[in-house]
C-alpha atoms as an extended CHARMM CRD file, in Angstrom:
* protein
*
       114  EXT
         1         1  GLN       CA            103.1220000000       74.5980000000       89.3620000000  PROA      1               0.0000000000
         2         2  VAL       CA            102.7850000000       76.6090000000       92.5560000000  PROA      2               0.0000000000
         3         3  GLN       CA            100.4460000000       79.5930000000       92.2290000000  PROA      3               0.0000000000
         4         4  LEU       CA             99.2520000000       82.1120000000       94.7790000000  PROA      4               0.0000000000
         5         5  VAL       CA             96.4860000000       84.5110000000       93.7630000000  PROA      5               0.0000000000
         6         6  GLU       CA             95.4440000000       87.3520000000       96.0610000000  PROA      6               0.0000000000
         7         7  SER       CA             92.0890000000       89.0880000000       95.8930000000  PROA      7               0.0000000000
         8         8  GLY       CA             89.8570000000       91.3270000000       97.9790000000  PROA      8               0.0000000000
         9         9  GLY       CA             91.7760000000       94.5780000000       97.8620000000  PROA      9               0.0000000000
        10        10  GLY       CA             90.1980000000       97.9210000000       97.1120000000  PROA      10              0.0000000000
        11        11  LEU       CA             89.5030000000      101.4410000000       98.3230000000  PROA      11              0.0000000000
        12        12  VAL       CA             88.1500000000      101.7980000000      101.8540000000  PROA      12              0.0000000000
        13        13  GLN       CA             87.6430000000      104.7170000000      104.2300000000  PROA      13              0.0000000000
        14        14  PRO       CA             89.6640000000      105.0060000000      107.4420000000  PROA      14              0.0000000000
        15        15  GLY       CA             88.1270000000      102.8040000000      110.1060000000  PROA      15              0.0000000000
        16        16  GLY       CA             86.7420000000      100.4070000000      107.5160000000  PROA      16              0.0000000000
        17        17  SER       CA             87.3880000000       96.7270000000      106.9140000000  PROA      17              0.0000000000
        18        18  LEU       CA             88.5320000000       94.4520000000      104.1070000000  PROA      18              0.0000000000
        19        19  ARG       CA             89.1510000000       90.7340000000      103.8550000000  PROA      19              0.0000000000
        20        20  LEU       CA             91.9510000000       89.5690000000      101.6040000000  PROA      20              0.0000000000
        21        21  SER       CA             92.1010000000       86.0530000000      100.2120000000  PROA      21              0.0000000000
        22        22  CYS       CA             95.0570000000       84.0680000000       98.9070000000  PROA      22              0.0000000000
        23        23  ALA       CA             94.0310000000       81.1250000000       96.7530000000  PROA      23              0.0000000000
        24        24  ALA       CA             96.7700000000       78.5070000000       96.5250000000  PROA      24              0.0000000000
        25        25  SER       CA             97.1390000000       75.9170000000       93.7880000000  PROA      25              0.0000000000
        26        26  GLY       CA             99.7310000000       73.4110000000       92.6560000000  PROA      26              0.0000000000
        27        27  PHE       CA            100.4290000000       72.1570000000       96.1760000000  PROA      27              0.0000000000
        28        28  ALA       CA             98.6480000000       70.9730000000       99.3120000000  PROA      28              0.0000000000
        29        29  LEU       CA             98.2490000000       74.0500000000      101.4750000000  PROA      29              0.0000000000
        30        30  SER       CA             97.8090000000       71.9740000000      104.6350000000  PROA      30              0.0000000000
        31        31  TYR       CA            101.5320000000       71.1260000000      104.6760000000  PROA      31              0.0000000000
        32        32  TYR       CA            102.7940000000       74.7230000000      104.6380000000  PROA      32              0.0000000000
        33        33  GLY       CA            102.9610000000       77.7680000000      106.8370000000  PROA      33              0.0000000000
        34        34  MET       CA            101.9400000000       80.9330000000      105.0290000000  PROA      34              0.0000000000
        35        35  MET       CA            102.6050000000       84.6270000000      105.3780000000  PROA      35              0.0000000000
        36        36  TRP       CA            101.2590000000       88.0310000000      104.3720000000  PROA      36              0.0000000000
        37        37  TYR       CA            103.5420000000       90.9260000000      103.4910000000  PROA      37              0.0000000000
        38        38  ARG       CA            102.8510000000       94.4430000000      102.2660000000  PROA      38              0.0000000000
        39        39  GLN       CA            104.7170000000       97.1410000000      100.3820000000  PROA      39              0.0000000000
        40        40  ALA       CA            103.7940000000      100.8030000000      100.5440000000  PROA      40              0.0000000000
        41        41  PRO       CA            104.9250000000      103.2690000000       97.8600000000  PROA      41              0.0000000000
        42        42  GLY       CA            108.5820000000      104.1490000000       98.3020000000  PROA      42              0.0000000000
        43        43  LYS       CA            109.0510000000      101.6710000000      101.1410000000  PROA      43              0.0000000000
        44        44  GLU       CA            110.4840000000       98.1990000000      101.5060000000  PROA      44              0.0000000000
        45        45  ARG       CA            108.2580000000       95.1640000000      101.6460000000  PROA      45              0.0000000000
        46        46  GLU       CA            107.3930000000       94.3570000000      105.2630000000  PROA      46              0.0000000000
        47        47  PHE       CA            106.0650000000       91.3860000000      107.1910000000  PROA      47              0.0000000000
        48        48  VAL       CA            102.4120000000       91.5470000000      108.2550000000  PROA      48              0.0000000000
        49        49  ALA       CA            101.3910000000       88.1250000000      109.5920000000  PROA      49              0.0000000000
        50        50  ARG       CA            102.2230000000       84.4030000000      109.5310000000  PROA      50              0.0000000000
        51        51  ILE       CA            100.2440000000       81.2820000000      110.2460000000  PROA      51              0.0000000000
        52        52  SER       CA            101.4880000000       77.7300000000      110.7220000000  PROA      52              0.0000000000
        53        53  ASN       CA            100.2070000000       74.8790000000      108.5650000000  PROA      53              0.0000000000
        54        54  THR       CA             97.5900000000       73.8830000000      111.1340000000  PROA      54              0.0000000000
        55        55  GLY       CA             96.7430000000       77.4210000000      112.2100000000  PROA      55              0.0000000000
        56        56  GLY       CA             97.9530000000       76.6760000000      115.7100000000  PROA      56              0.0000000000
        57        57  SER       CA            100.7410000000       79.2500000000      115.6610000000  PROA      57              0.0000000000
        58        58  ILE       CA            100.1400000000       82.8480000000      114.5250000000  PROA      58              0.0000000000
        59        59  ASN       CA            102.2880000000       85.9730000000      114.6420000000  PROA      59              0.0000000000
        60        60  TYR       CA            101.6600000000       89.5930000000      113.6800000000  PROA      60              0.0000000000
        61        61  ALA       CA            103.6860000000       92.7090000000      113.0860000000  PROA      61              0.0000000000
        62        62  ASP       CA            103.2500000000       95.1650000000      115.9440000000  PROA      62              0.0000000000
        63        63  SER       CA            101.7290000000       97.6940000000      113.5550000000  PROA      63              0.0000000000
        64        64  VAL       CA             98.7030000000       95.4640000000      112.8250000000  PROA      64              0.0000000000
        65        65  LYS       CA             98.3200000000       93.5300000000      116.0850000000  PROA      65              0.0000000000
        66        66  GLY       CA             94.7670000000       93.7460000000      117.4090000000  PROA      66              0.0000000000
        67        67  ARG       CA             93.4000000000       94.9670000000      114.0600000000  PROA      67              0.0000000000
        68        68  PHE       CA             94.2970000000       92.2150000000      111.5490000000  PROA      68              0.0000000000
        69        69  THR       CA             93.5070000000       88.5160000000      111.7520000000  PROA      69              0.0000000000
        70        70  ILE       CA             95.1560000000       85.8260000000      109.6470000000  PROA      70              0.0000000000
        71        71  SER       CA             93.3270000000       82.5510000000      109.1210000000  PROA      71              0.0000000000
        72        72  ARG       CA             93.2210000000       79.6220000000      106.7350000000  PROA      72              0.0000000000
        73        73  ASP       CA             90.8580000000       77.0510000000      105.2990000000  PROA      73              0.0000000000
        74        74  ASN       CA             92.9690000000       74.1200000000      104.1890000000  PROA      74              0.0000000000
        75        75  ALA       CA             89.9570000000       72.4090000000      102.6340000000  PROA      75              0.0000000000
        76        76  LYS       CA             89.5760000000       75.4170000000      100.3190000000  PROA      76              0.0000000000
        77        77  ASN       CA             93.3410000000       75.8670000000       99.8570000000  PROA      77              0.0000000000
        78        78  THR       CA             92.9180000000       79.5010000000      100.9040000000  PROA      78              0.0000000000
        79        79  VAL       CA             94.5430000000       81.8490000000      103.3990000000  PROA      79              0.0000000000
        80        80  TYR       CA             92.7790000000       84.9920000000      104.5940000000  PROA      80              0.0000000000
        81        81  LEU       CA             93.6910000000       88.3330000000      106.1050000000  PROA      81              0.0000000000
        82        82  GLN       CA             90.8390000000       90.1240000000      107.8470000000  PROA      82              0.0000000000
        83        83  MET       CA             91.7300000000       93.7930000000      108.2370000000  PROA      83              0.0000000000
        84        84  ASN       CA             89.6970000000       95.9720000000      110.5980000000  PROA      84              0.0000000000
        85        85  SER       CA             90.0800000000       99.5560000000      111.8090000000  PROA      85              0.0000000000
        86        86  LEU       CA             92.0760000000      100.3720000000      108.7150000000  PROA      86              0.0000000000
        87        87  LYS       CA             94.3300000000      103.4270000000      108.7250000000  PROA      87              0.0000000000
        88        88  PRO       CA             95.7920000000      105.4590000000      105.8490000000  PROA      88              0.0000000000
        89        89  GLU       CA             99.2040000000      104.0200000000      106.7180000000  PROA      89              0.0000000000
        90        90  ASP       CA             97.8770000000      100.5520000000      105.8730000000  PROA      90              0.0000000000
        91        91  THR       CA             97.7800000000      101.5930000000      102.2130000000  PROA      91              0.0000000000
        92        92  ALA       CA            100.0090000000       99.1700000000      100.3230000000  PROA      92              0.0000000000
        93        93  VAL       CA            100.1260000000       96.2690000000       97.9380000000  PROA      93              0.0000000000
        94        94  TYR       CA             99.4990000000       93.1260000000       99.9810000000  PROA      94              0.0000000000
        95        95  TYR       CA            101.2480000000       89.8910000000       99.0500000000  PROA      95              0.0000000000
        96        96  CYS       CA            100.7530000000       86.2960000000      100.0410000000  PROA      96              0.0000000000
        97        97  LYS       CA            103.9050000000       84.2120000000      100.4720000000  PROA      97              0.0000000000
        98        98  ARG       CA            104.7800000000       80.5510000000      100.8820000000  PROA      98              0.0000000000
        99        99  PRO       CA            108.1610000000       80.8150000000      102.6000000000  PROA      99              0.0000000000
       100       100  ILE       CA            109.2790000000       77.2970000000      101.6910000000  PROA      100             0.0000000000
       101       101  GLY       CA            110.4230000000       77.7360000000       98.1330000000  PROA      101             0.0000000000
       102       102  ASP       CA            109.9820000000       81.5340000000       98.3610000000  PROA      102             0.0000000000
       103       103  TYR       CA            106.7600000000       81.7020000000       96.3380000000  PROA      103             0.0000000000
       104       104  TRP       CA            104.8550000000       85.0010000000       96.0920000000  PROA      104             0.0000000000
       105       105  GLY       CA            101.5330000000       86.0580000000       94.6770000000  PROA      105             0.0000000000
       106       106  GLN       CA            101.0950000000       89.0250000000       92.3660000000  PROA      106             0.0000000000
       107       107  GLY       CA             99.6680000000       91.2360000000       95.0980000000  PROA      107             0.0000000000
       108       108  THR       CA             96.4200000000       93.1130000000       95.6770000000  PROA      108             0.0000000000
       109       109  GLN       CA             96.1830000000       96.8690000000       96.2120000000  PROA      109             0.0000000000
       110       110  VAL       CA             94.6600000000       98.2020000000       99.4330000000  PROA      110             0.0000000000
       111       111  THR       CA             94.0300000000      101.9380000000       99.6260000000  PROA      111             0.0000000000
       112       112  VAL       CA             92.7420000000      103.5500000000      102.8130000000  PROA      112             0.0000000000
       113       113  SER       CA             91.5640000000      107.0750000000      102.1410000000  PROA      113             0.0000000000
       114       114  SER       CA             88.6180000000      109.3790000000      102.7330000000  PROA      114             0.0000000000
């Protein structure tokens, strides 16, 4: 069955960096575009970034543009989110999503605080 497992979250100081991973199983990642979303406490889940199946098309939310980078390694069935220059407002649970079929991972907590 389709599974998405996020990892790499944690506590980081403002200005720091984290790299999130989304390990996919149960399907061939190379056929699917993938997305990252996040949900902060008391707020709705929001789009962060998307990447096409080949990596040739990428989009970001305005709030993370220039600071976050989405990438993928189809050979490893993994999607990544490199997050630099982190701000307290980036604190959220980050989710990986396969939009076709509406599959979500369980999320990984990112906390940006001094």
